[in-house]
PDB file of C-alpha atoms (C1' of nucleotides) in Angstrom:
ATOM      1  CA  UNK A 322       0.000   0.000   0.000  1.00 95.00           C
ATOM      2  CA  UNK A 323       0.954   3.661  -0.317  1.00 98.00           C
ATOM      3  CA  UNK A 324       0.671   6.533   2.196  1.00 98.00           C
ATOM      4  CA  UNK A 325       1.225  10.202   1.395  1.00 98.00           C
ATOM      5  CA  UNK A 326       1.988  13.108   3.735  1.00 98.00           C
ATOM      6  CA  UNK A 327       2.902  16.809   3.537  1.00 98.00           C
ATOM      7  CA  UNK A 328       6.634  16.843   2.747  1.00 98.00           C
ATOM      8  CA  UNK A 329       7.140  20.117   4.624  1.00 98.00           C
ATOM      9  CA  UNK A 330       7.094  18.218   7.922  1.00 98.00           C
ATOM     10  CA  UNK A 331       8.317  14.872   6.645  1.00 98.00           C
ATOM     11  CA  UNK A 332      11.735  14.803   5.010  1.00 98.00           C
ATOM     12  CA  UNK A 333      13.107  11.249   4.769  1.00 98.00           C
ATOM     13  CA  UNK A 334      16.660  12.564   4.796  1.00 96.00           C
ATOM     14  CA  UNK A 335      16.097  14.668   7.932  1.00 96.00           C
ATOM     15  CA  UNK A 336      14.267  11.850   9.703  1.00 97.00           C
ATOM     16  CA  UNK A 337      16.792   9.134   8.892  1.00 97.00           C
ATOM     17  CA  UNK A 338      20.071  10.984   9.134  1.00 90.00           C
ATOM     18  CA  UNK A 339      19.639  12.551  12.549  1.00 90.00           C
ATOM     19  CA  UNK A 340      20.914   9.519  14.446  1.00 94.00           C
ATOM     20  CA  UNK A 341      17.727   7.935  15.770  1.00 97.00           C
ATOM     21  CA  UNK A 342      17.798   4.952  13.407  1.00 98.00           C
ATOM     22  CA  UNK A 343      20.642   2.844  12.051  1.00 98.00           C
ATOM     23  CA  UNK A 344      18.885   0.596   9.537  1.00 98.00           C
ATOM     24  CA  UNK A 345      18.184   2.326   6.237  1.00 98.00           C
ATOM     25  CA  UNK A 346      19.799   2.581   2.826  1.00 97.00           C
ATOM     26  CA  UNK A 347      19.461   4.854  -0.175  1.00 96.00           C
ATOM     27  CA  UNK A 348      17.199   3.331  -2.803  1.00 97.00           C
ATOM     28  CA  UNK A 349      15.993   4.821  -6.087  1.00 97.00           C
ATOM     29  CA  UNK A 350      14.295   8.153  -5.280  1.00 97.00           C
ATOM     30  CA  UNK A 351      14.591   7.800  -1.497  1.00 97.00           C
ATOM     31  CA  UNK A 352      15.375   5.168   1.105  1.00 98.00           C
ATOM     32  CA  UNK A 353      14.518   1.692   2.191  1.00 98.00           C
ATOM     33  CA  UNK A 354      13.880   1.663   5.933  1.00 98.00           C
ATOM     34  CA  UNK A 355      13.915  -1.396   8.168  1.00 98.00           C
ATOM     35  CA  UNK A 356      12.315  -1.799  11.597  1.00 98.00           C
ATOM     36  CA  UNK A 357      12.155  -5.030  13.593  1.00 98.00           C
ATOM     37  CA  UNK A 358      10.938  -7.553  10.974  1.00 98.00           C
ATOM     38  CA  UNK A 359       9.439  -5.051   8.514  1.00 98.00           C
ATOM     39  CA  UNK A 360      10.515  -2.852   5.621  1.00 98.00           C
ATOM     40  CA  UNK A 361       9.230   0.148   3.700  1.00 98.00           C
ATOM     41  CA  UNK A 362      10.289   2.468   0.889  1.00 98.00           C
ATOM     42  CA  UNK A 363      10.054   6.201   1.597  1.00 98.00           C
ATOM     43  CA  UNK A 364      10.687   9.096  -0.786  1.00 98.00           C
ATOM     44  CA  UNK A 365       9.623  12.661  -1.515  1.00 98.00           C
ATOM     45  CA  UNK A 366       8.109  13.723  -4.813  1.00 98.00           C
ATOM     46  CA  UNK A 367       6.970  17.314  -5.230  1.00 97.00           C
ATOM     47  CA  UNK A 368       5.210  18.454  -2.072  1.00 98.00           C
ATOM     48  CA  UNK A 369       4.447  14.968  -0.809  1.00 98.00           C
ATOM     49  CA  UNK A 370       6.425  12.279   0.959  1.00 98.00           C
ATOM     50  CA  UNK A 371       5.310   8.746   0.149  1.00 98.00           C
ATOM     51  CA  UNK A 372       5.610   5.512   2.084  1.00 98.00           C
ATOM     52  CA  UNK A 373       5.256   2.230   0.241  1.00 98.00           C
ATOM     53  CA  UNK A 374       4.930  -0.866   2.421  1.00 98.00           C
ATOM     54  CA  UNK A 375       2.907  -3.968   3.226  1.00 97.00           C
ATOM     55  CA  UNK A 376       1.766  -2.778   6.652  1.00 97.00           C
ATOM     56  CA  UNK A 377       0.410   0.756   6.580  1.00 98.00           C
ATOM     57  CA  UNK A 378      -0.724   0.807  10.199  1.00 98.00           C
ATOM     58  CA  UNK A 379       2.733  -0.094  11.446  1.00 98.00           C
ATOM     59  CA  UNK A 380       4.554   2.578   9.425  1.00 98.00           C
ATOM     60  CA  UNK A 381       1.891   5.227  10.050  1.00 98.00           C
ATOM     61  CA  UNK A 382       2.733   4.883  13.718  1.00 98.00           C
ATOM     62  CA  UNK A 383       6.449   4.329  13.052  1.00 98.00           C
ATOM     63  CA  UNK A 384       6.762   7.692  11.290  1.00 98.00           C
ATOM     64  CA  UNK A 385       4.542   9.334  13.920  1.00 98.00           C
ATOM     65  CA  UNK A 386       2.094  10.547  11.283  1.00 98.00           C
ATOM     66  CA  UNK A 387      -0.691  11.178  13.800  1.00 98.00           C
ATOM     67  CA  UNK A 388       1.173  14.068  15.419  1.00 98.00           C
ATOM     68  CA  UNK A 389       1.030  17.796  14.573  1.00 98.00           C
ATOM     69  CA  UNK A 390       4.631  18.723  13.757  1.00 98.00           C
ATOM     70  CA  UNK A 391       3.718  22.234  12.606  1.00 98.00           C
ATOM     71  CA  UNK A 392       2.847  23.100  16.206  1.00 98.00           C
ATOM     72  CA  UNK A 393       5.962  21.433  17.623  1.00 98.00           C
ATOM     73  CA  UNK A 394       8.148  23.180  15.071  1.00 98.00           C
ATOM     74  CA  UNK A 395       6.648  26.577  15.878  1.00 98.00           C
ATOM     75  CA  UNK A 396       7.072  26.044  19.612  1.00 98.00           C
ATOM     76  CA  UNK A 397      10.769  25.321  19.081  1.00 98.00           C
ATOM     77  CA  UNK A 398      11.302  28.750  17.569  1.00 96.00           C
ATOM     78  CA  UNK A 399       9.639  30.428  20.563  1.00 96.00           C
ATOM     79  CA  UNK A 400      12.405  29.554  23.040  1.00 97.00           C
ATOM     80  CA  UNK A 401      14.627  32.348  21.765  1.00 95.00           C
ATOM     81  CA  UNK A 402      17.631  30.071  21.307  1.00 96.00           C
ATOM     82  CA  UNK A 403      19.342  30.825  17.963  1.00 96.00           C
ATOM     83  CA  UNK A 404      20.716  27.321  17.389  1.00 96.00           C
ATOM     84  CA  UNK A 405      17.337  25.773  18.168  1.00 97.00           C
ATOM     85  CA  UNK A 406      15.514  28.195  15.860  1.00 97.00           C
ATOM     86  CA  UNK A 407      17.931  27.409  13.028  1.00 96.00           C
ATOM     87  CA  UNK A 408      17.549  23.676  13.648  1.00 96.00           C
ATOM     88  CA  UNK A 409      13.767  23.984  13.598  1.00 97.00           C
ATOM     89  CA  UNK A 410      13.833  26.062  10.409  1.00 96.00           C
ATOM     90  CA  UNK A 411      16.269  23.938   8.423  1.00 95.00           C
ATOM     91  CA  UNK A 412      15.280  20.638  10.031  1.00 96.00           C
ATOM     92  CA  UNK A 413      11.520  21.164   9.827  1.00 97.00           C
ATOM     93  CA  UNK A 414      11.260  17.793   8.100  1.00 98.00           C
ATOM     94  CA  UNK A 415      12.499  15.945  11.198  1.00 98.00           C
ATOM     95  CA  UNK A 416      10.096  13.561  12.903  1.00 98.00           C
ATOM     96  CA  UNK A 417      10.683  11.363  15.945  1.00 98.00           C
ATOM     97  CA  UNK A 418      10.192   7.705  15.084  1.00 98.00           C
ATOM     98  CA  UNK A 419       8.241   5.171  17.114  1.00 98.00           C
ATOM     99  CA  UNK A 420      10.638   2.254  16.872  1.00 98.00           C
ATOM    100  CA  UNK A 421      10.742  -1.263  18.270  1.00 98.00           C
ATOM    101  CA  UNK A 422      11.774  -1.124  21.924  1.00 98.00           C
ATOM    102  CA  UNK A 423      13.982  -4.222  21.913  1.00 98.00           C
ATOM    103  CA  UNK A 424      15.729  -3.086  18.764  1.00 98.00           C
ATOM    104  CA  UNK A 425      16.417   0.257  20.430  1.00 98.00           C
ATOM    105  CA  UNK A 426      17.918  -1.394  23.510  1.00 98.00           C
ATOM    106  CA  UNK A 427      20.462  -3.394  21.519  1.00 98.00           C
ATOM    107  CA  UNK A 428      21.105  -0.668  18.956  1.00 98.00           C
ATOM    108  CA  UNK A 429      21.906   2.002  21.516  1.00 98.00           C
ATOM    109  CA  UNK A 430      24.109  -0.354  23.515  1.00 98.00           C
ATOM    110  CA  UNK A 431      26.169  -0.599  20.326  1.00 98.00           C
ATOM    111  CA  UNK A 432      26.049   3.194  19.916  1.00 98.00           C
ATOM    112  CA  UNK A 433      27.939   4.096  23.085  1.00 98.00           C
ATOM    113  CA  UNK A 434      31.274   5.862  22.533  1.00 97.00           C
ATOM    114  CA  UNK A 435      30.965   5.038  18.848  1.00 97.00           C
ATOM    115  CA  UNK A 436      30.379   6.860  15.563  1.00 95.00           C
ATOM    116  CA  UNK A 437      27.261   6.549  13.432  1.00 95.00           C
ATOM    117  CA  UNK A 438      28.778   4.919  10.306  1.00 96.00           C
ATOM    118  CA  UNK A 439      30.386   2.228  12.439  1.00 97.00           C
ATOM    119  CA  UNK A 440      27.221   1.705  14.489  1.00 98.00           C
ATOM    120  CA  UNK A 441      25.331   1.105  11.255  1.00 98.00           C
ATOM    121  CA  UNK A 442      27.873  -1.451  10.064  1.00 98.00           C
ATOM    122  CA  UNK A 443      27.869  -3.414  13.319  1.00 98.00           C
ATOM    123  CA  UNK A 444      24.070  -3.531  13.490  1.00 98.00           C
ATOM    124  CA  UNK A 445      23.912  -4.453   9.809  1.00 98.00           C
ATOM    125  CA  UNK A 446      26.183  -7.429  10.450  1.00 98.00           C
ATOM    126  CA  UNK A 447      24.117  -8.505  13.457  1.00 98.00           C
ATOM    127  CA  UNK A 448      21.008  -8.590  11.268  1.00 98.00           C
ATOM    128  CA  UNK A 449      22.813 -10.345   8.441  1.00 98.00           C
ATOM    129  CA  UNK A 450      24.144 -13.086  10.714  1.00 98.00           C
ATOM    130  CA  UNK A 451      21.272 -13.483  13.183  1.00 98.00           C
ATOM    131  CA  UNK A 452      18.140 -12.083  11.542  1.00 98.00           C
ATOM    132  CA  UNK A 453      15.713 -13.890   9.282  1.00 98.00           C
ATOM    133  CA  UNK A 454      15.750 -13.485   5.520  1.00 98.00           C
ATOM    134  CA  UNK A 455      12.803 -11.579   4.091  1.00 98.00           C
ATOM    135  CA  UNK A 456      11.959 -10.121   0.715  1.00 98.00           C
ATOM    136  CA  UNK A 457      10.853  -6.576  -0.042  1.00 98.00           C
ATOM    137  CA  UNK A 458      10.482  -4.979  -3.474  1.00 97.00           C
ATOM    138  CA  UNK A 459      12.352  -7.794  -5.097  1.00 95.00           C
ATOM    139  CA  UNK A 460      15.356  -7.694  -2.764  1.00 96.00           C
ATOM    140  CA  UNK A 461      16.438  -9.727   0.246  1.00 97.00           C
ATOM    141  CA  UNK A 462      16.790  -8.030   3.615  1.00 98.00           C
ATOM    142  CA  UNK A 463      17.262  -9.333   7.151  1.00 98.00           C
ATOM    143  CA  UNK A 464      15.073  -8.766  10.193  1.00 98.00           C
ATOM    144  CA  UNK A 465      16.487  -7.507  13.483  1.00 98.00           C
ATOM    145  CA  UNK A 466      17.375 -10.520  15.646  1.00 98.00           C
ATOM    146  CA  UNK A 467      15.264 -11.418  18.657  1.00 98.00           C
ATOM    147  CA  UNK A 468      16.815 -11.388  22.125  1.00 98.00           C
ATOM    148  CA  UNK A 469      16.979 -15.186  22.184  1.00 98.00           C
ATOM    149  CA  UNK A 470      18.934 -15.206  18.921  1.00 98.00           C
ATOM    150  CA  UNK A 471      21.461 -12.749  20.353  1.00 98.00           C
ATOM    151  CA  UNK A 472      21.610 -14.656  23.637  1.00 98.00           C
ATOM    152  CA  UNK A 473      22.418 -17.853  21.747  1.00 98.00           C
ATOM    153  CA  UNK A 474      25.841 -16.438  20.790  1.00 98.00           C
ATOM    154  CA  UNK A 475      28.837 -15.624  22.957  1.00 98.00           C
ATOM    155  CA  UNK A 476      30.846 -12.450  23.342  1.00 98.00           C
ATOM    156  CA  UNK A 477      33.500 -13.591  20.866  1.00 98.00           C
ATOM    157  CA  UNK A 478      30.850 -13.726  18.156  1.00 98.00           C
ATOM    158  CA  UNK A 479      29.993 -10.047  18.578  1.00 98.00           C
ATOM    159  CA  UNK A 480      33.631  -9.082  18.907  1.00 98.00           C
ATOM    160  CA  UNK A 481      34.162 -10.687  15.504  1.00 98.00           C
ATOM    161  CA  UNK A 482      31.356  -8.502  14.135  1.00 98.00           C
ATOM    162  CA  UNK A 483      33.338  -5.454  15.241  1.00 98.00           C
ATOM    163  CA  UNK A 484      31.326  -4.599  18.337  1.00 98.00           C
ATOM    164  CA  UNK A 485      34.491  -4.085  20.392  1.00 98.00           C
ATOM    165  CA  UNK A 486      34.159  -4.098  24.164  1.00 98.00           C
ATOM    166  CA  UNK A 487      30.347  -3.844  23.878  1.00 98.00           C
ATOM    167  CA  UNK A 488      30.265  -7.566  23.029  1.00 98.00           C
ATOM    168  CA  UNK A 489      29.694  -8.650  26.622  1.00 98.00           C
ATOM    169  CA  UNK A 490      27.000  -5.990  27.139  1.00 98.00           C
ATOM    170  CA  UNK A 491      24.990  -7.379  24.221  1.00 98.00           C
ATOM    171  CA  UNK A 492      25.179 -10.923  25.532  1.00 98.00           C
ATOM    172  CA  UNK A 493      24.343 -10.039  29.135  1.00 98.00           C
ATOM    173  CA  UNK A 494      21.347  -7.904  28.181  1.00 98.00           C
ATOM    174  CA  UNK A 495      20.098 -10.427  25.628  1.00 98.00           C
ATOM    175  CA  UNK A 496      20.290 -13.194  28.234  1.00 98.00           C
ATOM    176  CA  UNK A 497      18.152 -11.195  30.587  1.00 98.00           C
ATOM    177  CA  UNK A 498      15.568 -10.089  28.005  1.00 98.00           C
ATOM    178  CA  UNK A 499      15.319 -13.616  26.611  1.00 98.00           C
ATOM    179  CA  UNK A 500      14.414 -14.800  30.115  1.00 98.00           C
ATOM    180  CA  UNK A 501      12.272 -11.905  31.375  1.00 98.00           C
ATOM    181  CA  UNK A 502      10.909 -10.132  28.297  1.00 98.00           C
ATOM    182  CA  UNK A 503      10.332  -6.398  28.468  1.00 98.00           C
ATOM    183  CA  UNK A 504       6.537  -6.306  28.777  1.00 98.00           C
ATOM    184  CA  UNK A 505       6.720  -4.942  32.311  1.00 98.00           C
ATOM    185  CA  UNK A 506       8.463  -1.802  31.030  1.00 98.00           C
ATOM    186  CA  UNK A 507       5.722  -0.424  28.798  1.00 98.00           C
ATOM    187  CA  UNK A 508       3.390   0.792  31.527  1.00 97.00           C
ATOM    188  CA  UNK A 509       6.005   2.450  33.741  1.00 98.00           C
ATOM    189  CA  UNK A 510       6.085   6.219  34.215  1.00 98.00           C
ATOM    190  CA  UNK A 511       9.067   7.709  32.413  1.00 98.00           C
ATOM    191  CA  UNK A 512      11.374   8.258  35.427  1.00 97.00           C
ATOM    192  CA  UNK A 513      10.882   4.647  36.556  1.00 97.00           C
ATOM    193  CA  UNK A 514      11.312   3.426  32.990  1.00 98.00           C
ATOM    194  CA  UNK A 515      14.670   5.181  32.771  1.00 98.00           C
ATOM    195  CA  UNK A 516      15.742   3.757  36.114  1.00 97.00           C
ATOM    196  CA  UNK A 517      14.761   0.236  35.041  1.00 98.00           C
ATOM    197  CA  UNK A 518      16.518   0.559  31.686  1.00 98.00           C
ATOM    198  CA  UNK A 519      19.774   1.511  33.398  1.00 98.00           C
ATOM    199  CA  UNK A 520      19.737  -1.830  35.207  1.00 98.00           C
ATOM    200  CA  UNK A 521      20.576  -3.572  31.914  1.00 98.00           C
ATOM    201  CA  UNK A 522      24.284  -4.108  31.366  1.00 98.00           C
ATOM    202  CA  UNK A 523      25.625  -1.526  28.940  1.00 98.00           C
ATOM    203  CA  UNK A 524      22.711   0.852  29.444  1.00 98.00           C
ATOM    204  CA  UNK A 525      23.548   4.079  31.275  1.00 98.00           C
ATOM    205  CA  UNK A 526      21.599   7.350  31.520  1.00 98.00           C
ATOM    206  CA  UNK A 527      22.166   8.524  27.952  1.00 98.00           C
ATOM    207  CA  UNK A 528      21.384   5.209  26.275  1.00 98.00           C
ATOM    208  CA  UNK A 529      18.319   4.835  28.518  1.00 98.00           C
ATOM    209  CA  UNK A 530      17.057   8.232  27.374  1.00 98.00           C
ATOM    210  CA  UNK A 531      17.474   7.235  23.717  1.00 98.00           C
ATOM    211  CA  UNK A 532      15.580   3.982  24.274  1.00 98.00           C
ATOM    212  CA  UNK A 533      12.876   5.844  26.177  1.00 98.00           C
ATOM    213  CA  UNK A 534      12.572   8.499  23.466  1.00 98.00           C
ATOM    214  CA  UNK A 535      12.752   6.389  20.311  1.00 98.00           C
ATOM    215  CA  UNK A 536      11.512   3.021  21.576  1.00 98.00           C
ATOM    216  CA  UNK A 537       8.857   3.929  24.143  1.00 98.00           C
ATOM    217  CA  UNK A 538       7.563   7.182  22.679  1.00 98.00           C
ATOM    218  CA  UNK A 539       8.550   9.208  25.764  1.00 98.00           C
ATOM    219  CA  UNK A 540       8.979  12.630  24.203  1.00 98.00           C
ATOM    220  CA  UNK A 541      10.003  14.273  27.479  1.00 98.00           C
ATOM    221  CA  UNK A 542      13.294  12.367  27.379  1.00 98.00           C
ATOM    222  CA  UNK A 543      16.427  14.357  26.523  1.00 98.00           C
ATOM    223  CA  UNK A 544      19.561  12.285  25.802  1.00 98.00           C
ATOM    224  CA  UNK A 545      22.822  14.071  26.629  1.00 97.00           C
ATOM    225  CA  UNK A 546      25.731  12.906  24.481  1.00 96.00           C
ATOM    226  CA  UNK A 547      28.999  14.558  23.464  1.00 94.00           C
ATOM    227  CA  UNK A 548      27.185  16.755  20.935  1.00 93.00           C
ATOM    228  CA  UNK A 549      24.598  18.000  23.407  1.00 96.00           C
ATOM    229  CA  UNK A 550      27.349  18.614  25.939  1.00 95.00           C
ATOM    230  CA  UNK A 551      29.113  20.811  23.385  1.00 94.00           C
ATOM    231  CA  UNK A 552      25.843  22.629  22.593  1.00 96.00           C
ATOM    232  CA  UNK A 553      25.273  23.164  26.298  1.00 96.00           C
ATOM    233  CA  UNK A 554      28.645  24.886  26.677  1.00 94.00           C
ATOM    234  CA  UNK A 555      28.807  26.791  23.417  1.00 94.00           C
ATOM    235  CA  UNK A 556      25.176  27.754  22.785  1.00 95.00           C
ATOM    236  CA  UNK A 557      23.666  27.895  26.274  1.00 96.00           C
ATOM    237  CA  UNK A 558      26.709  29.174  28.157  1.00 94.00           C
ATOM    238  CA  UNK A 559      26.444  26.277  30.602  1.00 95.00           C
ATOM    239  CA  UNK A 560      29.111  25.453  33.162  1.00 93.00           C
ATOM    240  CA  UNK A 561      27.893  22.163  34.642  1.00 94.00           C
ATOM    241  CA  UNK A 562      30.051  19.092  33.991  1.00 93.00           C
ATOM    242  CA  UNK A 563      27.813  16.281  35.211  1.00 95.00           C
ATOM    243  CA  UNK A 564      25.722  14.953  32.325  1.00 96.00           C
ATOM    244  CA  UNK A 565      22.893  14.049  34.675  1.00 97.00           C
ATOM    245  CA  UNK A 566      22.705  17.671  35.779  1.00 96.00           C
ATOM    246  CA  UNK A 567      22.855  18.883  32.173  1.00 97.00           C
ATOM    247  CA  UNK A 568      19.991  16.498  31.420  1.00 97.00           C
ATOM    248  CA  UNK A 569      17.968  17.925  34.314  1.00 97.00           C
ATOM    249  CA  UNK A 570      18.651  21.462  33.083  1.00 97.00           C
ATOM    250  CA  UNK A 571      17.318  20.759  29.580  1.00 98.00           C
ATOM    251  CA  UNK A 572      14.345  18.721  30.811  1.00 98.00           C
ATOM    252  CA  UNK A 573      13.367  21.600  33.067  1.00 97.00           C
ATOM    253  CA  UNK A 574      13.780  24.092  30.238  1.00 98.00           C
ATOM    254  CA  UNK A 575      11.911  22.209  27.504  1.00 98.00           C
ATOM    255  CA  UNK A 576       9.411  20.082  29.433  1.00 97.00           C
ATOM    256  CA  UNK A 577       7.135  17.526  27.817  1.00 97.00           C
ATOM    257  CA  UNK A 578       8.478  18.072  24.282  1.00 98.00           C
ATOM    258  CA  UNK A 579      12.165  18.049  25.230  1.00 98.00           C
ATOM    259  CA  UNK A 580      12.912  15.168  22.879  1.00 98.00           C
ATOM    260  CA  UNK A 581      11.906  17.123  19.778  1.00 98.00           C
ATOM    261  CA  UNK A 582      14.042  20.071  20.836  1.00 98.00           C
ATOM    262  CA  UNK A 583      16.947  17.701  21.392  1.00 97.00           C
ATOM    263  CA  UNK A 584      16.631  16.455  17.807  1.00 97.00           C
ATOM    264  CA  UNK A 585      16.507  19.976  16.357  1.00 97.00           C
ATOM    265  CA  UNK A 586      19.587  20.957  18.366  1.00 97.00           C
ATOM    266  CA  UNK A 587      21.469  17.785  17.466  1.00 93.00           C
ATOM    267  CA  UNK A 588      20.630  18.292  13.803  1.00 92.00           C
ATOM    268  CA  UNK A 589      21.700  21.929  13.803  1.00 93.00           C
ATOM    269  CA  UNK A 590      25.034  21.277  15.519  1.00 92.00           C
ATOM    270  CA  UNK A 591      25.919  18.355  13.282  1.00 87.00           C
ATOM    271  CA  UNK A 592      25.117  20.440  10.218  1.00 86.00           C
ATOM    272  CA  UNK A 593      27.602  22.989  11.524  1.00 83.00           C
ATOM    273  CA  UNK A 594      25.082  25.782  12.034  1.00 75.00           C
TER     274      UNK A 594
ATOM    275  C1'  DC B 132      50.966  10.140  15.355  1.00 89.73           C
ATOM    276  C1'  DT B 133      46.639  11.851  18.313  1.00 89.73           C
ATOM    277  C1'  DC B 134      41.815  12.740  18.896  1.00 89.73           C
ATOM    278  C1'  DC B 135      37.080  11.512  18.787  1.00 89.73           C
ATOM    279  C1'  DA B 136      32.646   9.039  18.246  1.00 89.73           C
ATOM    280  C1'  DG B 137      24.749   9.646  20.200  1.00 89.73           C
ATOM    281  C1'  DG B 138      29.264   6.337  27.249  1.00 89.73           C
ATOM    282  C1'  DC B 139      29.382   2.587  30.438  1.00 89.73           C
ATOM    283  C1'  DT B 140      31.574  -0.320  34.011  1.00 89.73           C
ATOM    284  C1'  DT B 141      34.898  -0.751  37.286  1.00 89.73           C
ATOM    285  C1'  DT B 142      38.006   0.880  40.543  1.00 89.73           C
ATOM    286  C1'  DA B 143      40.093   4.384  43.527  1.00 89.73           C
ATOM    287  C1'  DG B 144      39.667   8.110  46.778  1.00 89.73           C
TER     288       DG B 144
ATOM    289  C1'  DC C1362      29.240   9.727  47.454  1.00 89.73           C
ATOM    290  C1'  DT C1363      32.328  11.690  43.183  1.00 89.73           C
ATOM    291  C1'  DA C1364      36.416  11.251  39.947  1.00 89.73           C
ATOM    292  C1'  DA C1365      39.145   8.938  36.895  1.00 89.73           C
ATOM    293  C1'  DA C1366      40.880   4.930  34.419  1.00 89.73           C
ATOM    294  C1'  DG C1367      39.949   1.378  30.979  1.00 89.73           C
ATOM    295  C1'  DC C1368      37.666  -0.151  27.237  1.00 89.73           C
ATOM    296  C1'  DA C1369      37.643  -1.881  20.936  1.00 89.73           C
ATOM    297  C1'  DT C1370      37.398   0.004  16.608  1.00 89.73           C
ATOM    298  C1'  DG C1371      37.908   2.958  12.666  1.00 89.73           C
ATOM    299  C1'  DG C1372      37.757   7.512  10.545  1.00 89.73           C
ATOM    300  C1'  DA C1373      39.613  12.258  10.435  1.00 89.73           C
TER     301       DA C1373
END
DNA sequence: CTCCAGGCTTTAG
DNA sequence: CTAAAGCATGGA
């Protein structure tokens, strides 16, 4: 099936290349995007962005199409922060994705102290080796592995995939999720969710915020990484060193939509604005 | 060569 | 409790 949406607030490039997702590739006029065990093709033509897929309901929610991004974008410009206003103006096509929670847990464990191209390669190899083969638009792709499939391998396996020292984190967390599942997490209030997420090996405050934001739809989450730390110093004149305190500062400033503001800021800084 | 990347765990004080 | 060392890998 095919979905269309106003391209002004849905730019595939902005959505995919702002570091919230690691499984996509350029294809024809746009990108193929992979989530859990599904795939879609997304591209912009004229004033519309189109999604072609087999499961419209899933990708409607995945791309957050039920939300009013015009209002969010306008509110970003009202904070009087130049970098944020520029990010909102030039990154108006950004949307926050509603991704698979388990996939987010493993993906952001891989992301720690790592760069985005390498993160993508490691996750790509995990899917290739441990995911199931599927077909989409005449090409083979691989699903994201389930926790039990990750848990079935040892640390050396993930080291060989290039995961580095994060190998043991993947195995330990997969063992636990394979045994316990993550169902109990969905209903928790956001502060408790974050606290629970940090009890998984390899998940600290920043990774927990990313999982909360991209995997559990908690838009009040505000991940603080090296980029945000730099923004905090250079664009907000901040002096705090502790990332937890920097996180509290931004959450207090931006409130329930902090996650969107984080993406606009991240986008702007990475674009060198 | 050094520095850095969407940081976390472990150890020392 | 806070601070710093150690950690794999690859690109700039």
